[in-house]
XYZ file of C-alpha atoms in Angstrom:
616
model
C -115.870 21.730 -10.350
C -116.552 18.438 -12.316
C -114.685 20.352 -15.272
C -111.874 21.278 -13.920
C -111.302 18.246 -11.683
C -113.440 15.227 -13.595
C -111.682 13.061 -11.567
C -113.071 13.757 -8.519
C -116.388 12.695 -8.933
C -115.017 9.315 -9.550
C -113.260 8.957 -6.573
C -116.344 10.055 -4.789
C -118.524 7.087 -6.625
C -115.881 4.544 -5.743
C -115.326 5.594 -2.069
C -119.516 5.477 -1.604
C -119.063 1.921 -3.221
C -116.365 0.975 -0.990
C -118.685 1.541 1.940
C -121.461 -0.317 0.302
C -119.221 -3.233 -0.051
C -118.079 -2.901 3.635
C -121.598 -2.961 4.868
C -122.389 -5.930 2.553
C -119.522 -8.060 4.324
C -120.787 -7.336 7.631
C -124.239 -6.736 7.397
C -125.819 -9.715 4.951
C -128.709 -8.122 3.919
C -129.187 -8.718 -0.042
C -132.390 -6.896 -0.880
C -131.155 -3.590 0.851
C -127.646 -3.879 -0.008
C -128.828 -4.311 -3.585
C -130.739 -0.935 -3.203
C -127.445 0.736 -2.095
C -125.524 -0.869 -4.731
C -127.489 1.026 -7.274
C -127.269 4.355 -5.398
C -123.842 5.163 -6.916
C -125.063 4.570 -10.521
C -128.026 6.760 -9.838
C -125.598 9.241 -8.517
C -123.308 8.873 -11.341
C -126.174 9.662 -14.056
C -127.195 12.682 -11.839
C -123.728 14.447 -11.236
C -121.716 13.384 -13.603
C -123.823 13.279 -16.906
C -123.667 9.684 -17.437
C -119.629 10.353 -18.024
C -118.629 7.160 -15.041
C -121.884 4.974 -15.527
C -120.544 2.465 -17.137
C -117.369 2.142 -14.916
C -119.342 2.334 -11.705
C -121.739 -0.579 -13.259
C -118.948 -2.974 -13.948
C -117.490 -2.374 -10.599
C -121.027 -2.564 -8.885
C -121.166 -5.908 -10.398
C -117.333 -7.217 -9.272
C -118.562 -5.739 -5.655
C -121.395 -8.080 -5.827
C -120.031 -11.153 -6.928
C -116.734 -10.374 -4.395
C -119.481 -9.985 -1.421
C -121.005 -13.289 -1.802
C -117.638 -14.882 -0.862
C -117.354 -13.302 2.162
C -120.874 -14.638 3.236
C -120.735 -18.250 1.488
C -118.198 -21.024 1.997
C -117.456 -22.144 -1.781
C -119.583 -24.337 -2.519
C -122.412 -21.886 -1.092
C -121.330 -19.331 -3.207
C -122.078 -21.895 -6.472
C -125.579 -21.894 -4.981
C -126.286 -18.294 -4.238
C -124.581 -17.488 -8.092
C -127.253 -17.185 -10.110
C -128.955 -15.184 -7.222
C -126.290 -12.671 -7.115
C -126.458 -12.899 -11.597
C -130.220 -12.029 -10.941
C -128.973 -8.714 -8.838
C -126.158 -8.033 -11.390
C -128.873 -8.083 -14.198
C -131.137 -5.753 -12.336
C -127.791 -3.349 -12.400
C -127.329 -3.706 -15.465
C -130.976 -3.299 -16.239
C -131.273 0.146 -14.334
C -127.470 0.764 -16.131
C -129.369 0.794 -19.647
C -132.369 2.673 -18.192
C -129.909 5.212 -17.217
C -128.098 5.383 -20.158
C -131.037 6.210 -22.358
C -132.234 8.904 -20.126
C -129.329 10.147 -20.010
C -128.840 9.708 -24.485
C -132.257 11.224 -24.716
C -131.638 14.050 -22.331
C -128.561 14.869 -24.296
C -130.128 14.666 -27.575
C -132.716 16.788 -26.222
C -130.332 19.287 -25.048
C -128.166 19.680 -28.641
C -131.116 20.005 -29.984
C -132.478 22.841 -27.868
C -129.016 24.792 -28.443
C -129.260 23.886 -31.939
C -132.678 25.749 -31.682
C -131.541 28.345 -29.372
C -128.181 28.962 -31.974
C -130.842 29.368 -35.014
C -133.413 31.761 -33.618
C -130.344 34.228 -32.246
C -128.539 33.819 -35.820
C -131.429 34.723 -37.975
C -132.101 38.130 -38.314
C -136.063 38.053 -38.034
C -137.193 39.088 -34.924
C -138.584 36.359 -32.532
C -139.992 36.852 -29.084
C -141.638 34.123 -26.988
C -144.470 35.130 -24.400
C -147.159 34.051 -21.918
C -150.841 34.503 -22.765
C -150.435 38.040 -20.297
C -147.826 38.948 -23.208
C -145.435 38.824 -20.575
C -141.811 38.132 -22.200
C -140.338 34.897 -21.748
C -137.248 34.857 -24.223
C -136.559 37.041 -27.443
C -133.711 36.406 -29.275
C -130.426 38.518 -30.279
C -132.440 40.377 -33.814
C -135.201 41.243 -31.473
C -133.218 42.862 -28.656
C -131.145 44.730 -31.526
C -133.901 46.385 -32.975
C -134.902 48.101 -30.022
C -131.434 48.840 -28.825
C -131.394 46.408 -25.856
C -129.976 43.420 -24.097
C -131.619 40.303 -24.276
C -132.278 40.217 -20.613
C -133.938 43.255 -20.627
C -137.186 42.076 -21.670
C -137.386 39.122 -19.678
C -140.078 39.637 -17.264
C -141.887 42.577 -18.458
C -144.925 43.421 -20.418
C -145.438 43.568 -24.178
C -147.419 46.515 -23.212
C -145.905 48.433 -21.105
C -143.006 48.552 -23.291
C -145.038 49.267 -26.658
C -148.246 50.875 -26.187
C -150.499 50.485 -29.120
C -154.412 49.985 -28.368
C -154.898 48.437 -31.782
C -151.905 45.676 -31.776
C -153.371 44.984 -27.998
C -156.631 44.367 -29.011
C -154.807 41.763 -32.025
C -152.826 40.308 -29.504
C -155.973 39.615 -26.964
C -158.028 37.878 -29.854
C -155.481 35.476 -30.904
C -155.600 34.082 -27.656
C -158.890 34.492 -27.096
C -159.882 32.318 -30.683
C -156.280 30.522 -30.700
C -155.793 31.699 -34.859
C -153.085 32.988 -35.640
C -152.563 36.971 -37.165
C -150.273 38.111 -39.655
C -150.063 41.432 -40.980
C -147.743 42.862 -43.989
C -145.944 46.463 -44.023
C -147.636 47.216 -40.878
C -146.340 50.578 -39.663
C -145.699 51.394 -36.263
C -144.273 54.640 -34.496
C -141.723 53.918 -31.134
C -143.907 56.017 -28.167
C -140.509 56.557 -26.254
C -138.174 56.842 -29.593
C -140.338 59.123 -31.946
C -137.426 60.371 -33.568
C -137.365 56.782 -35.496
C -140.058 57.890 -37.475
C -142.728 55.469 -38.498
C -141.450 52.105 -39.251
C -143.225 49.122 -41.476
C -143.531 45.919 -40.105
C -144.751 41.983 -41.706
C -145.258 40.589 -38.435
C -147.216 37.057 -37.257
C -148.408 36.133 -34.103
C -148.566 32.840 -33.781
C -150.741 30.624 -30.361
C -148.532 28.002 -28.411
C -151.366 25.779 -26.915
C -150.940 23.055 -24.382
C -152.343 18.929 -24.679
C -155.650 20.373 -24.085
C -155.744 23.031 -27.144
C -155.813 25.892 -24.399
C -153.265 28.950 -25.428
C -150.576 29.177 -23.241
C -148.315 31.242 -24.956
C -147.766 33.626 -28.051
C -144.373 33.792 -30.557
C -144.138 37.046 -31.775
C -141.920 37.101 -35.373
C -141.303 40.204 -37.096
C -139.729 41.064 -39.804
C -138.192 45.062 -40.399
C -139.684 45.987 -43.933
C -139.274 49.862 -43.306
C -136.618 50.298 -45.850
C -137.882 48.146 -48.811
C -141.415 49.819 -47.614
C -139.640 53.432 -48.243
C -138.193 52.013 -51.044
C -141.872 51.419 -52.460
C -143.392 54.199 -51.616
C -140.879 56.356 -53.173
C -141.074 54.155 -56.434
C -144.659 54.520 -56.396
C -144.298 58.656 -55.957
C -142.138 58.528 -58.731
C -144.255 55.941 -60.501
C -146.935 58.286 -60.270
C -144.896 61.658 -60.996
C -143.487 59.830 -64.411
C -147.131 59.243 -64.872
C -148.421 62.848 -64.493
C -145.222 64.070 -66.466
C -145.741 61.900 -69.315
C -149.683 62.565 -69.199
C -149.134 65.994 -68.852
C -146.367 66.503 -71.902
C -147.854 67.894 -75.438
C -145.687 65.324 -77.194
C -146.944 61.849 -77.821
C -145.467 59.185 -75.588
C -145.132 55.250 -76.865
C -144.358 52.475 -74.614
C -142.870 49.833 -77.222
C -142.146 45.997 -77.040
C -138.836 46.463 -78.620
C -139.559 42.580 -79.936
C -142.461 42.588 -81.445
C -142.803 46.491 -81.593
C -146.004 46.110 -80.352
C -147.941 49.441 -78.319
C -148.121 48.445 -74.577
C -149.189 52.188 -73.233
C -149.802 55.844 -74.588
C -150.409 58.783 -73.211
C -153.413 61.161 -73.662
C -151.119 63.461 -76.315
C -150.584 60.226 -78.511
C -154.400 59.691 -78.560
C -154.897 63.198 -79.790
C -152.212 63.199 -82.056
C -153.024 60.171 -83.967
C -156.643 60.027 -83.640
C -156.947 56.541 -82.137
C -158.079 55.815 -78.685
C -155.643 54.101 -76.470
C -157.765 50.918 -76.081
C -157.739 51.223 -79.818
C -153.666 51.554 -79.937
C -152.764 49.352 -77.104
C -151.609 45.875 -78.642
C -151.590 46.961 -82.053
C -148.262 47.005 -84.131
C -146.328 50.702 -84.374
C -146.800 50.203 -88.063
C -150.401 52.114 -87.514
C -148.480 55.627 -86.727
C -146.563 55.079 -90.351
C -147.829 55.848 -93.707
C -147.060 52.392 -95.453
C -145.454 49.427 -94.873
C -142.010 49.959 -96.322
C -141.827 53.348 -93.773
C -142.516 51.025 -90.783
C -139.917 48.286 -91.754
C -137.197 51.188 -92.542
C -137.967 52.487 -89.111
C -137.322 49.202 -87.161
C -134.207 47.988 -88.659
C -132.992 51.967 -88.213
C -134.041 51.526 -84.605
C -132.305 48.231 -83.758
C -128.877 49.812 -85.845
C -129.335 53.048 -83.806
C -129.552 50.869 -80.458
C -126.064 49.589 -81.230
C -124.231 52.325 -82.905
C -125.879 55.611 -80.560
C -127.998 53.952 -77.773
C -130.977 56.288 -79.063
C -132.866 57.087 -82.432
C -133.887 60.354 -83.532
C -135.325 61.195 -87.109
C -138.088 63.144 -88.659
C -140.941 61.551 -90.527
C -144.071 61.284 -92.080
C -146.722 59.642 -90.305
C -150.251 58.944 -90.464
C -153.579 59.518 -88.388
C -156.433 57.791 -88.086
C -157.979 59.745 -90.493
C -155.557 58.899 -93.386
C -154.196 62.822 -93.184
C -150.153 62.663 -93.300
C -148.134 64.861 -91.004
C -144.771 65.364 -90.376
C -143.301 64.829 -87.456
C -140.012 64.491 -85.219
C -139.184 60.527 -83.290
C -136.793 60.093 -80.628
C -137.025 56.243 -79.884
C -134.514 55.361 -76.467
C -134.264 51.913 -75.003
C -134.861 50.942 -71.499
C -132.895 48.181 -69.902
C -133.146 45.827 -66.583
C -130.606 45.806 -63.959
C -129.312 42.984 -66.097
C -128.722 44.717 -69.216
C -132.080 43.026 -71.055
C -134.190 45.256 -73.368
C -137.559 45.232 -71.371
C -139.316 48.633 -73.446
C -138.734 50.816 -76.035
C -139.861 54.289 -75.293
C -141.186 56.161 -78.512
C -141.873 60.419 -78.641
C -143.349 61.831 -81.165
C -143.648 65.424 -81.530
C -145.243 66.667 -84.467
C -143.529 69.392 -86.548
C -146.309 70.906 -88.717
C -145.985 74.513 -87.106
C -142.302 74.077 -87.144
C -141.961 72.952 -91.020
C -144.791 75.836 -91.979
C -142.887 78.521 -90.141
C -139.758 77.103 -91.984
C -141.294 77.638 -95.346
C -142.506 80.747 -94.272
C -138.865 81.980 -92.672
C -137.424 80.562 -96.476
C -139.871 83.248 -98.510
C -139.064 85.738 -96.238
C -135.530 85.235 -95.809
C -136.425 85.305 -100.273
C -137.971 88.771 -99.619
C -135.182 89.897 -97.117
C -132.465 89.008 -99.911
C -134.302 90.635 -102.946
C -134.410 93.836 -100.228
C -130.614 93.574 -99.372
C -129.935 93.595 -103.066
C -132.109 96.370 -103.955
C -131.121 98.487 -100.625
C -127.243 97.719 -102.392
C -128.884 99.264 -105.198
C -130.232 102.191 -103.344
C -126.741 102.388 -100.945
C -124.662 102.757 -104.681
C -126.847 104.969 -106.024
C -126.500 106.881 -102.476
C -123.162 106.623 -102.559
C -122.794 108.105 -106.028
C -125.208 110.691 -105.047
C -123.050 111.416 -101.872
C -119.986 111.781 -104.146
C -121.391 114.229 -106.749
C -122.996 116.404 -103.586
C -119.693 116.149 -101.866
C -117.906 117.411 -105.327
C -120.631 119.678 -105.895
C -120.271 121.365 -102.469
C -116.412 121.353 -102.927
C -116.432 123.330 -106.096
C -119.640 125.425 -104.437
C -117.076 126.080 -101.563
C -114.200 126.875 -103.876
C -116.634 129.475 -106.037
C -117.603 130.807 -102.650
C -113.957 131.831 -101.677
C -112.898 132.499 -105.063
C -115.982 134.853 -104.797
C -115.554 136.143 -102.328
C -112.520 136.854 -102.461
C -112.452 138.801 -105.783
C -115.799 140.866 -104.905
C -113.857 142.152 -102.094
C -111.573 144.401 -104.677
C -114.726 145.892 -106.180
C -116.330 146.602 -102.797
C -112.929 148.482 -101.491
C -112.854 150.653 -104.622
C -116.838 151.840 -104.599
C -115.820 152.489 -101.087
C -113.049 154.325 -101.398
C -113.939 156.340 -104.220
C -117.483 157.164 -103.115
C -115.243 158.794 -99.809
C -113.246 160.660 -102.349
C -116.110 162.015 -104.138
C -117.563 163.353 -100.423
C -114.156 165.015 -99.567
C -113.634 166.752 -102.980
C -117.206 167.973 -104.015
C -118.839 167.605 -100.490
C -119.042 171.243 -100.500
C -121.495 171.331 -103.610
C -123.489 168.422 -102.642
C -127.044 168.784 -101.197
C -127.930 167.236 -97.885
C -129.720 164.323 -100.257
C -126.664 163.565 -102.222
C -124.730 163.649 -99.274
C -126.832 160.604 -97.377
C -127.023 158.900 -100.565
C -123.066 158.588 -100.627
C -123.631 157.494 -97.015
C -125.820 154.697 -97.870
C -123.314 153.697 -100.617
C -120.456 153.675 -98.022
C -121.975 151.993 -95.293
C -123.579 149.318 -97.659
C -120.067 148.546 -99.188
C -118.692 147.978 -95.627
C -121.899 145.588 -94.933
C -121.125 143.908 -97.612
C -117.403 143.667 -96.858
C -118.547 141.862 -93.421
C -120.498 139.452 -95.155
C -118.375 139.242 -97.711
C -115.539 138.219 -94.894
C -117.807 135.958 -92.849
C -118.975 133.882 -95.898
C -115.107 133.192 -96.770
C -114.365 132.310 -93.399
C -117.429 129.734 -93.369
C -116.055 128.385 -96.864
C -112.792 127.838 -95.440
C -114.099 126.029 -92.488
C -115.540 123.622 -94.852
C -112.381 123.107 -97.326
C -109.478 123.592 -94.412
C -107.312 120.739 -94.071
C -108.205 119.571 -90.232
C -105.829 120.075 -87.521
C -105.441 118.523 -84.324
C -103.644 119.014 -81.330
C -103.109 119.787 -77.648
C -105.765 123.178 -77.059
C -105.480 124.936 -73.777
C -109.252 126.054 -73.895
C -108.224 128.737 -70.967
C -105.411 130.376 -73.618
C -107.791 130.319 -76.513
C -110.425 131.928 -74.342
C -108.436 134.660 -73.439
C -107.255 135.343 -76.769
C -110.959 135.749 -77.958
C -111.833 137.964 -75.052
C -108.532 140.000 -75.697
C -110.277 140.178 -79.567
C -113.505 141.193 -78.568
C -111.592 144.008 -76.173
C -113.798 146.922 -77.357
C -116.859 145.437 -77.739
C -116.233 143.994 -73.930
C -115.293 147.823 -72.498
C -118.325 149.673 -74.640
C -120.466 147.160 -73.011
C -118.638 146.949 -69.617
C -119.524 143.183 -69.796
C -118.208 140.746 -67.179
C -116.782 137.349 -68.935
C -116.251 134.551 -66.187
C -114.644 131.253 -66.525
C -113.318 128.389 -64.406
C -110.642 125.679 -65.112
C -111.361 124.883 -68.406
C -109.324 121.287 -70.160
C -106.385 120.901 -72.586
C -108.311 119.501 -75.795
C -107.227 117.866 -79.171
C -108.653 120.672 -81.481
C -108.082 123.197 -84.345
C -106.986 126.546 -82.176
C -108.287 128.953 -84.488
C -111.575 127.651 -84.826
C -111.888 127.206 -81.218
C -110.661 130.811 -80.836
C -113.193 131.355 -83.252
C -115.910 129.958 -81.730
C -115.424 131.105 -78.283
C -115.517 134.854 -79.854
C -118.952 134.435 -82.109
C -121.005 132.886 -78.647
C -119.470 135.761 -76.288
C -119.963 138.246 -79.491
C -123.641 137.073 -79.548
C -124.181 137.310 -75.529
C -122.697 140.915 -75.551
C -124.435 142.109 -78.759
C -127.781 140.331 -77.645
C -128.037 141.946 -74.061
C -131.100 144.028 -72.435
C -131.623 147.381 -72.226
C -130.127 148.615 -68.850
C -128.477 145.390 -67.534
C -124.856 144.724 -67.482
C -124.304 141.674 -69.896
C -122.584 138.775 -67.735
C -120.721 135.384 -69.620
C -120.225 132.758 -67.776
C -118.527 129.654 -69.771
C -117.948 126.199 -68.246
C -117.212 122.780 -69.018
C -117.397 119.299 -67.736
C -115.888 116.307 -68.680
C -117.843 113.256 -69.679
C -117.534 109.517 -70.780
C -116.348 110.334 -74.753
C -116.562 114.258 -74.905
C -116.415 117.390 -73.496
C -119.723 119.395 -72.340
C -118.963 123.044 -72.503
C -121.442 126.008 -71.657
C -122.115 129.591 -72.476
C -124.560 131.301 -70.166
C -125.297 135.160 -70.550
C -128.699 137.257 -69.028
C -129.704 138.500 -72.058
C -132.881 139.307 -73.849
C -133.762 135.272 -74.711
C -134.434 133.431 -77.494
C -138.139 132.349 -78.446
C -138.094 128.217 -78.489
C -139.697 127.939 -81.905
C -136.234 129.455 -83.064
C -133.961 127.376 -81.385
C -132.942 125.378 -84.520
C -133.311 128.294 -87.117
C -130.589 130.067 -85.425
C -128.032 127.679 -86.774
C -129.008 128.255 -90.074
C -127.080 130.826 -92.236
C -128.510 133.941 -92.673
C -130.833 133.343 -90.535
C -131.537 136.920 -88.714
C -134.134 137.200 -85.697
C -134.139 140.891 -85.694
C -133.728 144.237 -87.770
C -130.527 144.837 -88.328
C -131.119 148.349 -87.087
C -132.195 146.954 -83.644
C -128.837 144.386 -83.636
C -126.434 144.651 -85.955
C -125.054 141.353 -88.140
C -125.067 139.195 -91.248
C -126.772 135.718 -89.756
C -123.522 133.758 -90.037
C -121.982 133.811 -86.827
C -123.962 130.739 -85.100
C -123.535 129.010 -88.468
C -120.256 128.952 -88.327
C -120.344 127.959 -84.343
C -122.381 125.321 -85.863
C -119.877 124.060 -88.556
C -116.469 124.387 -86.185
C -118.447 122.061 -83.443
C -119.717 119.333 -86.588
C -115.855 119.571 -87.491
C -114.683 118.074 -83.809
C -117.465 115.114 -83.900
C -119.642 117.428 -81.572
C -123.299 119.112 -81.294
C -124.711 122.648 -80.535
C -127.927 123.684 -79.204
C -129.806 126.411 -76.690
C -131.492 126.175 -73.772
C -133.286 130.056 -73.231
C -136.262 131.441 -71.730
C -137.147 134.995 -73.231
C -136.142 138.273 -70.887
C -134.071 135.391 -68.687
C -131.023 134.587 -71.363
C -129.714 131.678 -73.145
C -127.479 128.872 -72.567
C -125.525 127.631 -75.307
C -124.292 124.237 -75.333
C -121.658 122.206 -77.067
C -119.414 119.126 -77.217
C -116.136 118.406 -78.505
C -114.666 114.966 -78.555
C -111.853 113.362 -77.134
């Protein structure tokens, strides 16, 4: 009401004062009415906070003077004026007392408001409680720390909200002894909110005492240092980790003063590498590691120069141990700056590279030996190349010789065979049985010789023949080979089986001869009483075609698997199995001409499988 209509209080006070004045006119009792005149002053100081105290005091003084004129004559007024002045003095005396009280209360109120503002604006958590630990007042920071409103705490007991036996014992001790308690980074877990985890607080508990020195309340001050403590724990953990790390390194680590270049700290590897104890090195100039003063000065200037250019220093040096021995090392120095960009420490990491240097020397020696071997091999390869060229030329000449010799030998053999046959026809009736037998030997020998020469001539043609590569239908050339062997197949009732064979890039005549020789061998070396059966298959692989020619013949002993592909090699007598011993050698030559291989798998009495590959 006072703030909305401040004039109303003044009107009420004036009305009261007028009523007192009217009573003063009709009832002339001075002392009681003086007390009534003082009543508006007390009301003005109590209800209006002294706002109208001066106005009421002036009006009261005027009403006191005016009241005298109604009770006394003009002469009597002059006689009673001192008495009224005393009453007016009493009014203003009370005015001064009330004004001083109002000003004191106003000053106290302003002070209290200032204190309240300071308390609520600080980030420090403050709580005021009685000696039984009931909250009387908490500030904004305290309430926000617990996520509550300030009014929530009033009247509640501290240990009903925060149950902690240790803290309760501390509170009771402060109340009983009257001595404050201080703690730093004290851990605390919210029992009602455990997901917040462990929090850390700096706190003080101050006893509030009355005039008798008795504790009547407590002021609790809390500062949340959880983040600082966690950062400190993290820094301590990192420091321990870093210390463990550099202590476990095989490299020597030195912490150097960047200005004086004195050794501030070092690890165990530094003690082991240089032969000094840590106590001997700390405080010493880094020069104790160098072979002489010049080496150290060069190192120092190079470090400072490298800091400004590259931000670090790295170089190979000769360093000295305590016993005077010199060893090669690699020194890496890096600067450490604080948040203000000031250089606070230099870290020097020294690696002993003695073994590396020895390895480099050994490697140089090995490289020299290898170069000598390479040169020697080049000479050998050159000689081998010349030898191969000579061998190739010789083989070519031998092939030509074999071809010429075979070709030229056929004519005399035909003459021997022809004339021997004519002798038998013309003079057969006068020759005895022995002579006829001898002549038969001559004819058969000439025929075998002709067959051998023909196959030898074909063998030599393979080596000298210009390579022909074209699309070859393997099924087609296989049928040609089968037709060429028609008489042998019919005589033995042999079965030739094959699946769909691929088209390859090869010489068709040579592939025909390859199939023909393998099938002919399969029929020739058959078992008695068993019908020959030959199965030809092919499988395509990544880089070649794999062919197989399987028979059910007599088989081959494993020790002869390689021997059968050598020219003129025979495993059986001519009377048992006729032939020249060149057929499989021709097969091997044909396969090699096509970039492939040929081999055999066989079991005695079960048959053989000849495998060969033809490159794609």
